[in-house]
Amino acid sequence: MEKRFCPDCGTEIIGEGAFCPKCGRTLNQPQMQQMPVQQIPMQQIPTQPMPTPAMGMMYIPPRNTKKIWGIVGGCFAAAAVITGIILLIIFSGNPAGEIIKDYRYKDIVGSYSGVATIDSIGVGGDYEEIADHQGLDSEKILKRSEDDEIDCSLSLTDSTLTISLDDPLFLGSREFTIDDVDFNNGRAKDSTDDEIKDGNLEDSEITIDYNLTLHEGVSRNTEYRIYGTVEIQYDLVLFGIEGTYEIELTIDCDK
């Protein structure tokens, strides 16, 4: 066997000892085999170039055009809502505009002309039975006249208002007279009733509710304008059978 000596202190090592008995040096320690490191040339390493702004220029990210147009559209919608609210406040719910309150009554009396629009027609009770007996139109046929416009004229005196229509409404009625009408601060609002004198319907009544306002004329050739609603209700009685017929008109006439 080959003699061994401690590489540090030179002491002879007897046997297969792993340490020097004198200095404690570790002997016969197996060396780890190092794995060779493969070097990859820099030009072979794949790289992805980063976008960089040109020299002297600031990088500006692309704009989100959809978001911009959404903001613009929202602004327009908000402006439209605000405008509608302002107009509603100005007109106070009256489509004809501001009501005239400063006038002389003798200046507003006279003749007016325009249209009457049929807003709604309704029947109730045993109307259909009465209609069959009297040869009147059924509710289905009457409803067809809703939204129709009829040429209309008004005659206003100191105490009465007469509404004349070119086409008859119900029971051949073309003319309705409202007694004791009074425009106070530009508004005439009240109701009146009368008996119906039509053969078998002699015990029937007609009631007229009106809500009319005074405004400036629409054109330069007109001085005043009467606008508003007139509701006419017929309470029909035929041989003890009762029914109702109601019609609502919007009157719009200029003087």
PDB file of C-alpha atoms in Angstrom:
ATOM      1  CA  MET A   1       0.000   0.000   0.000  1.00  0.00           C
ATOM      2  CA  GLU A   2       1.200   3.404  -0.814  1.00  0.00           C
ATOM      3  CA  LYS A   3       2.064   5.644   2.143  1.00  0.00           C
ATOM      4  CA  ARG A   4      -0.012   8.696   2.611  1.00  0.00           C
ATOM      5  CA  PHE A   5       0.990  11.971   4.207  1.00  0.00           C
ATOM      6  CA  CYS A   6      -1.100  14.983   5.268  1.00  0.00           C
ATOM      7  CA  PRO A   7      -0.626  17.692   2.662  1.00  0.00           C
ATOM      8  CA  ASP A   8      -0.769  20.361   5.398  1.00  0.00           C
ATOM      9  CA  CYS A   9       1.411  19.164   8.266  1.00  0.00           C
ATOM     10  CA  GLY A  10       3.219  16.226   6.592  1.00  0.00           C
ATOM     11  CA  THR A  11       2.134  13.660   9.227  1.00  0.00           C
ATOM     12  CA  GLU A  12       2.054  10.094   7.935  1.00  0.00           C
ATOM     13  CA  ILE A  13      -1.471   8.754   7.681  1.00  0.00           C
ATOM     14  CA  ILE A  14      -1.871   5.167   8.767  1.00  0.00           C
ATOM     15  CA  GLY A  15      -4.747   3.132   7.395  1.00  0.00           C
ATOM     16  CA  GLU A  16      -7.697   4.499   5.486  1.00  0.00           C
ATOM     17  CA  GLY A  17      -8.386   7.383   7.819  1.00  0.00           C
ATOM     18  CA  ALA A  18     -10.342  10.226   6.371  1.00  0.00           C
ATOM     19  CA  PHE A  19      -8.784  12.886   8.664  1.00  0.00           C
ATOM     20  CA  CYS A  20      -5.257  13.841   9.663  1.00  0.00           C
ATOM     21  CA  PRO A  21      -4.742  12.716  13.314  1.00  0.00           C
ATOM     22  CA  LYS A  22      -2.602  15.794  13.952  1.00  0.00           C
ATOM     23  CA  CYS A  23      -4.219  18.800  12.202  1.00  0.00           C
ATOM     24  CA  GLY A  24      -7.611  17.364  11.345  1.00  0.00           C
ATOM     25  CA  ARG A  25      -7.333  17.971   7.605  1.00  0.00           C
ATOM     26  CA  THR A  26      -9.916  16.080   5.577  1.00  0.00           C
ATOM     27  CA  LEU A  27      -8.253  13.506   3.379  1.00  0.00           C
ATOM     28  CA  ASN A  28      -9.292  11.705   0.197  1.00  0.00           C
ATOM     29  CA  GLN A  29     -12.418  14.035  -0.286  1.00  0.00           C
ATOM     30  CA  PRO A  30     -13.860  13.208  -3.656  1.00  0.00           C
ATOM     31  CA  GLN A  31     -13.989  16.165  -5.943  1.00  0.00           C
ATOM     32  CA  MET A  32     -17.339  16.992  -7.601  1.00  0.00           C
ATOM     33  CA  GLN A  33     -17.287  16.918 -11.322  1.00  0.00           C
ATOM     34  CA  GLN A  34     -18.339  20.275 -12.661  1.00  0.00           C
ATOM     35  CA  MET A  35     -20.716  20.298 -15.544  1.00  0.00           C
ATOM     36  CA  PRO A  36     -19.466  22.310 -18.437  1.00  0.00           C
ATOM     37  CA  VAL A  37     -21.382  25.514 -18.990  1.00  0.00           C
ATOM     38  CA  GLN A  38     -22.436  26.032 -22.554  1.00  0.00           C
ATOM     39  CA  GLN A  39     -22.149  29.618 -23.553  1.00  0.00           C
ATOM     40  CA  ILE A  40     -24.609  30.874 -26.124  1.00  0.00           C
ATOM     41  CA  PRO A  41     -23.380  33.689 -28.305  1.00  0.00           C
ATOM     42  CA  MET A  42     -25.345  36.939 -27.734  1.00  0.00           C
ATOM     43  CA  GLN A  43     -26.355  37.164 -31.358  1.00  0.00           C
ATOM     44  CA  GLN A  44     -28.179  33.797 -31.022  1.00  0.00           C
ATOM     45  CA  ILE A  45     -30.412  34.894 -28.076  1.00  0.00           C
ATOM     46  CA  PRO A  46     -33.853  35.836 -29.423  1.00  0.00           C
ATOM     47  CA  THR A  47     -34.922  39.335 -28.407  1.00  0.00           C
ATOM     48  CA  GLN A  48     -38.085  41.398 -28.993  1.00  0.00           C
ATOM     49  CA  PRO A  49     -37.426  45.050 -29.556  1.00  0.00           C
ATOM     50  CA  MET A  50     -39.362  47.439 -27.285  1.00  0.00           C
ATOM     51  CA  PRO A  51     -41.151  50.265 -29.024  1.00  0.00           C
ATOM     52  CA  THR A  52     -39.496  53.489 -28.068  1.00  0.00           C
ATOM     53  CA  PRO A  53     -40.443  57.027 -29.067  1.00  0.00           C
ATOM     54  CA  ALA A  54     -38.284  58.932 -31.427  1.00  0.00           C
ATOM     55  CA  MET A  55     -35.585  61.086 -29.983  1.00  0.00           C
ATOM     56  CA  GLY A  56     -36.991  64.337 -28.594  1.00  0.00           C
ATOM     57  CA  MET A  57     -40.668  63.203 -28.823  1.00  0.00           C
ATOM     58  CA  MET A  58     -43.088  62.223 -26.040  1.00  0.00           C
ATOM     59  CA  TYR A  59     -44.876  58.890 -26.346  1.00  0.00           C
ATOM     60  CA  ILE A  60     -48.685  59.338 -26.433  1.00  0.00           C
ATOM     61  CA  PRO A  61     -50.845  56.217 -26.058  1.00  0.00           C
ATOM     62  CA  PRO A  62     -53.657  55.699 -28.609  1.00  0.00           C
ATOM     63  CA  ARG A  63     -57.026  57.242 -27.729  1.00  0.00           C
ATOM     64  CA  ASN A  64     -60.193  55.240 -27.009  1.00  0.00           C
ATOM     65  CA  THR A  65     -62.516  56.850 -29.567  1.00  0.00           C
ATOM     66  CA  LYS A  66     -65.568  54.793 -28.508  1.00  0.00           C
ATOM     67  CA  LYS A  67     -65.287  56.125 -24.967  1.00  0.00           C
ATOM     68  CA  ILE A  68     -64.925  59.708 -26.211  1.00  0.00           C
ATOM     69  CA  TRP A  69     -68.034  59.459 -28.419  1.00  0.00           C
ATOM     70  CA  GLY A  70     -69.945  57.903 -25.526  1.00  0.00           C
ATOM     71  CA  ILE A  71     -69.114  60.899 -23.318  1.00  0.00           C
ATOM     72  CA  VAL A  72     -70.125  63.338 -26.074  1.00  0.00           C
ATOM     73  CA  GLY A  73     -73.437  61.529 -26.609  1.00  0.00           C
ATOM     74  CA  GLY A  74     -74.161  61.579 -22.884  1.00  0.00           C
ATOM     75  CA  CYS A  75     -73.580  65.340 -22.776  1.00  0.00           C
ATOM     76  CA  PHE A  76     -76.033  65.917 -25.642  1.00  0.00           C
ATOM     77  CA  ALA A  77     -78.663  63.723 -23.959  1.00  0.00           C
ATOM     78  CA  ALA A  78     -78.298  65.603 -20.673  1.00  0.00           C
ATOM     79  CA  ALA A  79     -78.633  68.945 -22.515  1.00  0.00           C
ATOM     80  CA  ALA A  80     -81.834  67.746 -24.217  1.00  0.00           C
ATOM     81  CA  VAL A  81     -83.374  66.707 -20.882  1.00  0.00           C
ATOM     82  CA  ILE A  82     -82.508  70.052 -19.280  1.00  0.00           C
ATOM     83  CA  THR A  83     -83.978  71.951 -22.247  1.00  0.00           C
ATOM     84  CA  GLY A  84     -87.209  69.953 -21.999  1.00  0.00           C
ATOM     85  CA  ILE A  85     -87.522  70.734 -18.286  1.00  0.00           C
ATOM     86  CA  ILE A  86     -86.972  74.445 -18.910  1.00  0.00           C
ATOM     87  CA  LEU A  87     -89.628  74.530 -21.652  1.00  0.00           C
ATOM     88  CA  LEU A  88     -92.060  72.659 -19.408  1.00  0.00           C
ATOM     89  CA  ILE A  89     -91.542  75.250 -16.673  1.00  0.00           C
ATOM     90  CA  ILE A  90     -91.965  78.140 -19.120  1.00  0.00           C
ATOM     91  CA  PHE A  91     -95.209  76.898 -20.634  1.00  0.00           C
ATOM     92  CA  SER A  92     -96.551  75.558 -17.317  1.00  0.00           C
ATOM     93  CA  GLY A  93     -98.137  72.569 -19.030  1.00  0.00           C
ATOM     94  CA  ASN A  94    -100.168  74.674 -21.551  1.00  0.00           C
ATOM     95  CA  PRO A  95     -99.293  73.806 -25.179  1.00  0.00           C
ATOM     96  CA  ALA A  96    -100.631  77.193 -26.358  1.00  0.00           C
ATOM     97  CA  GLY A  97     -98.043  79.098 -24.321  1.00  0.00           C
ATOM     98  CA  GLU A  98     -98.487  81.988 -21.916  1.00  0.00           C
ATOM     99  CA  ILE A  99    -102.005  82.963 -20.868  1.00  0.00           C
ATOM    100  CA  ILE A 100    -102.987  86.599 -21.484  1.00  0.00           C
ATOM    101  CA  LYS A 101    -104.308  88.208 -18.312  1.00  0.00           C
ATOM    102  CA  ASP A 102    -104.195  91.900 -19.203  1.00  0.00           C
ATOM    103  CA  TYR A 103    -106.940  92.755 -21.707  1.00  0.00           C
ATOM    104  CA  ARG A 104    -110.280  94.523 -22.115  1.00  0.00           C
ATOM    105  CA  TYR A 105    -113.204  92.128 -22.315  1.00  0.00           C
ATOM    106  CA  LYS A 106    -114.787  93.997 -25.202  1.00  0.00           C
ATOM    107  CA  ASP A 107    -111.610  93.371 -27.233  1.00  0.00           C
ATOM    108  CA  ILE A 108    -111.850  89.582 -26.981  1.00  0.00           C
ATOM    109  CA  VAL A 109    -115.528  89.231 -27.893  1.00  0.00           C
ATOM    110  CA  GLY A 110    -116.236  88.323 -31.501  1.00  0.00           C
ATOM    111  CA  SER A 111    -115.788  85.456 -33.924  1.00  0.00           C
ATOM    112  CA  TYR A 112    -112.988  82.883 -33.855  1.00  0.00           C
ATOM    113  CA  SER A 113    -112.158  80.109 -36.328  1.00  0.00           C
ATOM    114  CA  GLY A 114    -109.980  77.040 -36.167  1.00  0.00           C
ATOM    115  CA  VAL A 115    -110.270  73.316 -35.483  1.00  0.00           C
ATOM    116  CA  ALA A 116    -111.673  70.955 -32.870  1.00  0.00           C
ATOM    117  CA  THR A 117    -109.727  67.723 -32.360  1.00  0.00           C
ATOM    118  CA  ILE A 118    -111.554  64.655 -31.037  1.00  0.00           C
ATOM    119  CA  ASP A 119    -109.314  63.414 -28.220  1.00  0.00           C
ATOM    120  CA  SER A 120    -111.459  60.543 -26.958  1.00  0.00           C
ATOM    121  CA  ILE A 121    -114.916  58.960 -27.201  1.00  0.00           C
ATOM    122  CA  GLY A 122    -116.414  56.600 -24.653  1.00  0.00           C
ATOM    123  CA  VAL A 123    -119.748  55.011 -23.791  1.00  0.00           C
ATOM    124  CA  GLY A 124    -121.121  53.431 -20.642  1.00  0.00           C
ATOM    125  CA  GLY A 125    -124.106  51.765 -19.029  1.00  0.00           C
ATOM    126  CA  ASP A 126    -126.565  50.185 -21.478  1.00  0.00           C
ATOM    127  CA  TYR A 127    -125.537  52.445 -24.348  1.00  0.00           C
ATOM    128  CA  GLU A 128    -125.320  49.601 -26.870  1.00  0.00           C
ATOM    129  CA  GLU A 129    -128.952  48.623 -26.190  1.00  0.00           C
ATOM    130  CA  ILE A 130    -130.082  52.225 -26.630  1.00  0.00           C
ATOM    131  CA  ALA A 131    -127.968  52.512 -29.805  1.00  0.00           C
ATOM    132  CA  ASP A 132    -129.651  49.424 -31.302  1.00  0.00           C
ATOM    133  CA  HIS A 133    -133.101  50.865 -30.631  1.00  0.00           C
ATOM    134  CA  GLN A 134    -132.304  54.407 -31.842  1.00  0.00           C
ATOM    135  CA  GLY A 135    -130.073  53.444 -34.765  1.00  0.00           C
ATOM    136  CA  LEU A 136    -126.957  55.037 -33.221  1.00  0.00           C
ATOM    137  CA  ASP A 137    -123.372  54.053 -33.967  1.00  0.00           C
ATOM    138  CA  SER A 138    -121.785  51.356 -31.809  1.00  0.00           C
ATOM    139  CA  GLU A 139    -118.798  52.120 -29.611  1.00  0.00           C
ATOM    140  CA  LYS A 140    -116.478  50.374 -32.092  1.00  0.00           C
ATOM    141  CA  ILE A 141    -117.590  52.681 -34.913  1.00  0.00           C
ATOM    142  CA  LEU A 142    -117.494  55.771 -32.693  1.00  0.00           C
ATOM    143  CA  LYS A 143    -113.891  55.054 -31.682  1.00  0.00           C
ATOM    144  CA  ARG A 144    -112.802  55.394 -35.318  1.00  0.00           C
ATOM    145  CA  SER A 145    -113.347  59.159 -35.075  1.00  0.00           C
ATOM    146  CA  GLU A 146    -110.727  59.651 -32.358  1.00  0.00           C
ATOM    147  CA  ASP A 147    -107.924  62.047 -33.410  1.00  0.00           C
ATOM    148  CA  ASP A 148    -110.077  63.462 -36.218  1.00  0.00           C
ATOM    149  CA  GLU A 149    -110.012  67.234 -36.730  1.00  0.00           C
ATOM    150  CA  ILE A 150    -113.227  69.154 -37.436  1.00  0.00           C
ATOM    151  CA  ASP A 151    -113.416  72.725 -38.687  1.00  0.00           C
ATOM    152  CA  CYS A 152    -114.743  74.810 -35.846  1.00  0.00           C
ATOM    153  CA  SER A 153    -115.889  78.367 -35.155  1.00  0.00           C
ATOM    154  CA  LEU A 154    -116.564  80.212 -31.913  1.00  0.00           C
ATOM    155  CA  SER A 155    -118.838  83.151 -31.219  1.00  0.00           C
ATOM    156  CA  LEU A 156    -118.048  84.911 -27.941  1.00  0.00           C
ATOM    157  CA  THR A 157    -120.359  87.558 -26.514  1.00  0.00           C
ATOM    158  CA  ASP A 158    -120.388  89.270 -23.149  1.00  0.00           C
ATOM    159  CA  SER A 159    -122.069  86.256 -21.545  1.00  0.00           C
ATOM    160  CA  THR A 160    -122.223  83.307 -23.965  1.00  0.00           C
ATOM    161  CA  LEU A 161    -119.909  81.158 -26.052  1.00  0.00           C
ATOM    162  CA  THR A 162    -121.306  79.240 -29.007  1.00  0.00           C
ATOM    163  CA  ILE A 163    -119.257  76.371 -30.490  1.00  0.00           C
ATOM    164  CA  SER A 164    -120.179  75.489 -34.084  1.00  0.00           C
ATOM    165  CA  LEU A 165    -118.784  72.416 -35.876  1.00  0.00           C
ATOM    166  CA  ASP A 166    -118.827  71.654 -39.602  1.00  0.00           C
ATOM    167  CA  ASP A 167    -119.518  67.967 -38.919  1.00  0.00           C
ATOM    168  CA  PRO A 168    -122.139  66.662 -36.463  1.00  0.00           C
ATOM    169  CA  LEU A 169    -120.985  64.847 -33.338  1.00  0.00           C
ATOM    170  CA  PHE A 170    -123.746  62.916 -31.586  1.00  0.00           C
ATOM    171  CA  LEU A 171    -127.473  62.891 -32.281  1.00  0.00           C
ATOM    172  CA  GLY A 172    -126.740  65.256 -35.184  1.00  0.00           C
ATOM    173  CA  SER A 173    -125.470  67.980 -32.846  1.00  0.00           C
ATOM    174  CA  ARG A 174    -123.350  70.640 -34.574  1.00  0.00           C
ATOM    175  CA  GLU A 175    -123.752  73.576 -32.210  1.00  0.00           C
ATOM    176  CA  PHE A 176    -123.339  73.942 -28.453  1.00  0.00           C
ATOM    177  CA  THR A 177    -124.033  77.117 -26.479  1.00  0.00           C
ATOM    178  CA  ILE A 178    -122.444  77.782 -23.108  1.00  0.00           C
ATOM    179  CA  ASP A 179    -124.297  80.374 -21.034  1.00  0.00           C
ATOM    180  CA  ASP A 180    -122.778  82.669 -18.410  1.00  0.00           C
ATOM    181  CA  VAL A 181    -119.253  82.126 -19.726  1.00  0.00           C
ATOM    182  CA  ASP A 182    -116.661  84.482 -18.245  1.00  0.00           C
ATOM    183  CA  PHE A 183    -112.966  84.795 -19.067  1.00  0.00           C
ATOM    184  CA  ASN A 184    -111.375  85.821 -15.779  1.00  0.00           C
ATOM    185  CA  ASN A 185    -107.610  86.439 -15.888  1.00  0.00           C
ATOM    186  CA  GLY A 186    -107.523  84.750 -19.252  1.00  0.00           C
ATOM    187  CA  ARG A 187    -109.352  81.559 -18.231  1.00  0.00           C
ATOM    188  CA  ALA A 188    -112.942  80.343 -18.508  1.00  0.00           C
ATOM    189  CA  LYS A 189    -113.618  77.135 -16.588  1.00  0.00           C
ATOM    190  CA  ASP A 190    -117.006  75.799 -15.538  1.00  0.00           C
ATOM    191  CA  SER A 191    -119.757  73.349 -16.453  1.00  0.00           C
ATOM    192  CA  THR A 192    -123.298  73.654 -17.737  1.00  0.00           C
ATOM    193  CA  ASP A 193    -126.125  71.221 -18.391  1.00  0.00           C
ATOM    194  CA  ASP A 194    -129.336  71.128 -20.371  1.00  0.00           C
ATOM    195  CA  GLU A 195    -132.124  68.734 -21.300  1.00  0.00           C
ATOM    196  CA  ILE A 196    -132.106  66.731 -24.523  1.00  0.00           C
ATOM    197  CA  LYS A 197    -135.239  67.125 -26.580  1.00  0.00           C
ATOM    198  CA  ASP A 198    -135.056  64.255 -29.044  1.00  0.00           C
ATOM    199  CA  GLY A 199    -138.166  62.045 -29.292  1.00  0.00           C
ATOM    200  CA  ASN A 200    -137.845  59.059 -26.959  1.00  0.00           C
ATOM    201  CA  LEU A 201    -134.800  60.601 -25.248  1.00  0.00           C
ATOM    202  CA  GLU A 202    -136.709  63.532 -23.733  1.00  0.00           C
ATOM    203  CA  ASP A 203    -135.678  62.597 -20.187  1.00  0.00           C
ATOM    204  CA  SER A 204    -131.968  62.673 -21.112  1.00  0.00           C
ATOM    205  CA  GLU A 205    -129.470  65.419 -20.276  1.00  0.00           C
ATOM    206  CA  ILE A 206    -126.299  66.883 -21.739  1.00  0.00           C
ATOM    207  CA  THR A 207    -123.470  68.253 -19.591  1.00  0.00           C
ATOM    208  CA  ILE A 208    -120.617  70.407 -20.927  1.00  0.00           C
ATOM    209  CA  ASP A 209    -117.400  70.863 -18.915  1.00  0.00           C
ATOM    210  CA  TYR A 210    -115.021  73.411 -20.393  1.00  0.00           C
ATOM    211  CA  ASN A 211    -111.558  74.687 -19.558  1.00  0.00           C
ATOM    212  CA  LEU A 212    -110.519  77.404 -22.020  1.00  0.00           C
ATOM    213  CA  THR A 213    -107.634  79.891 -21.952  1.00  0.00           C
ATOM    214  CA  LEU A 214    -106.844  83.106 -23.820  1.00  0.00           C
ATOM    215  CA  HIS A 215    -103.573  83.588 -25.722  1.00  0.00           C
ATOM    216  CA  GLU A 216    -101.971  85.758 -28.363  1.00  0.00           C
ATOM    217  CA  GLY A 217    -102.947  85.029 -31.954  1.00  0.00           C
ATOM    218  CA  VAL A 218    -100.811  82.581 -33.899  1.00  0.00           C
ATOM    219  CA  SER A 219    -100.217  84.895 -36.884  1.00  0.00           C
ATOM    220  CA  ARG A 220     -99.913  88.661 -37.359  1.00  0.00           C
ATOM    221  CA  ASN A 221    -103.445  88.790 -38.767  1.00  0.00           C
ATOM    222  CA  THR A 222    -104.992  87.427 -35.562  1.00  0.00           C
ATOM    223  CA  GLU A 223    -105.335  89.213 -32.241  1.00  0.00           C
ATOM    224  CA  TYR A 224    -106.368  86.522 -29.798  1.00  0.00           C
ATOM    225  CA  ARG A 225    -106.519  82.756 -29.550  1.00  0.00           C
ATOM    226  CA  ILE A 226    -108.869  80.582 -27.499  1.00  0.00           C
ATOM    227  CA  TYR A 227    -107.456  77.168 -26.617  1.00  0.00           C
ATOM    228  CA  GLY A 228    -108.591  74.400 -24.297  1.00  0.00           C
ATOM    229  CA  THR A 229    -110.746  71.347 -23.722  1.00  0.00           C
ATOM    230  CA  VAL A 230    -114.484  70.822 -23.918  1.00  0.00           C
ATOM    231  CA  GLU A 231    -115.995  67.602 -22.532  1.00  0.00           C
ATOM    232  CA  ILE A 232    -119.546  66.770 -23.563  1.00  0.00           C
ATOM    233  CA  GLN A 233    -121.482  64.009 -21.812  1.00  0.00           C
ATOM    234  CA  TYR A 234    -124.896  62.694 -22.782  1.00  0.00           C
ATOM    235  CA  ASP A 235    -126.825  60.927 -20.015  1.00  0.00           C
ATOM    236  CA  LEU A 236    -129.315  58.887 -22.029  1.00  0.00           C
ATOM    237  CA  VAL A 237    -132.571  57.434 -20.770  1.00  0.00           C
ATOM    238  CA  LEU A 238    -134.779  55.311 -23.040  1.00  0.00           C
ATOM    239  CA  PHE A 239    -137.789  53.482 -21.569  1.00  0.00           C
ATOM    240  CA  GLY A 240    -135.972  53.131 -18.265  1.00  0.00           C
ATOM    241  CA  ILE A 241    -132.723  51.990 -19.920  1.00  0.00           C
ATOM    242  CA  GLU A 242    -129.762  54.238 -19.053  1.00  0.00           C
ATOM    243  CA  GLY A 243    -126.494  54.756 -20.888  1.00  0.00           C
ATOM    244  CA  THR A 244    -123.855  57.430 -21.427  1.00  0.00           C
ATOM    245  CA  TYR A 245    -121.940  58.881 -24.352  1.00  0.00           C
ATOM    246  CA  GLU A 246    -118.862  61.058 -23.712  1.00  0.00           C
ATOM    247  CA  ILE A 247    -116.640  62.983 -26.106  1.00  0.00           C
ATOM    248  CA  GLU A 248    -113.610  65.186 -25.333  1.00  0.00           C
ATOM    249  CA  LEU A 249    -112.520  67.911 -27.749  1.00  0.00           C
ATOM    250  CA  THR A 250    -109.516  70.198 -27.916  1.00  0.00           C
ATOM    251  CA  ILE A 251    -110.530  73.616 -29.252  1.00  0.00           C
ATOM    252  CA  ASP A 252    -107.960  75.833 -30.994  1.00  0.00           C
ATOM    253  CA  CYS A 253    -109.365  78.950 -32.672  1.00  0.00           C
ATOM    254  CA  ASP A 254    -107.999  82.404 -33.590  1.00  0.00           C
ATOM    255  CA  LYS A 255    -109.781  85.771 -33.735  1.00  0.00           C
TER     256      LYS A 255
END
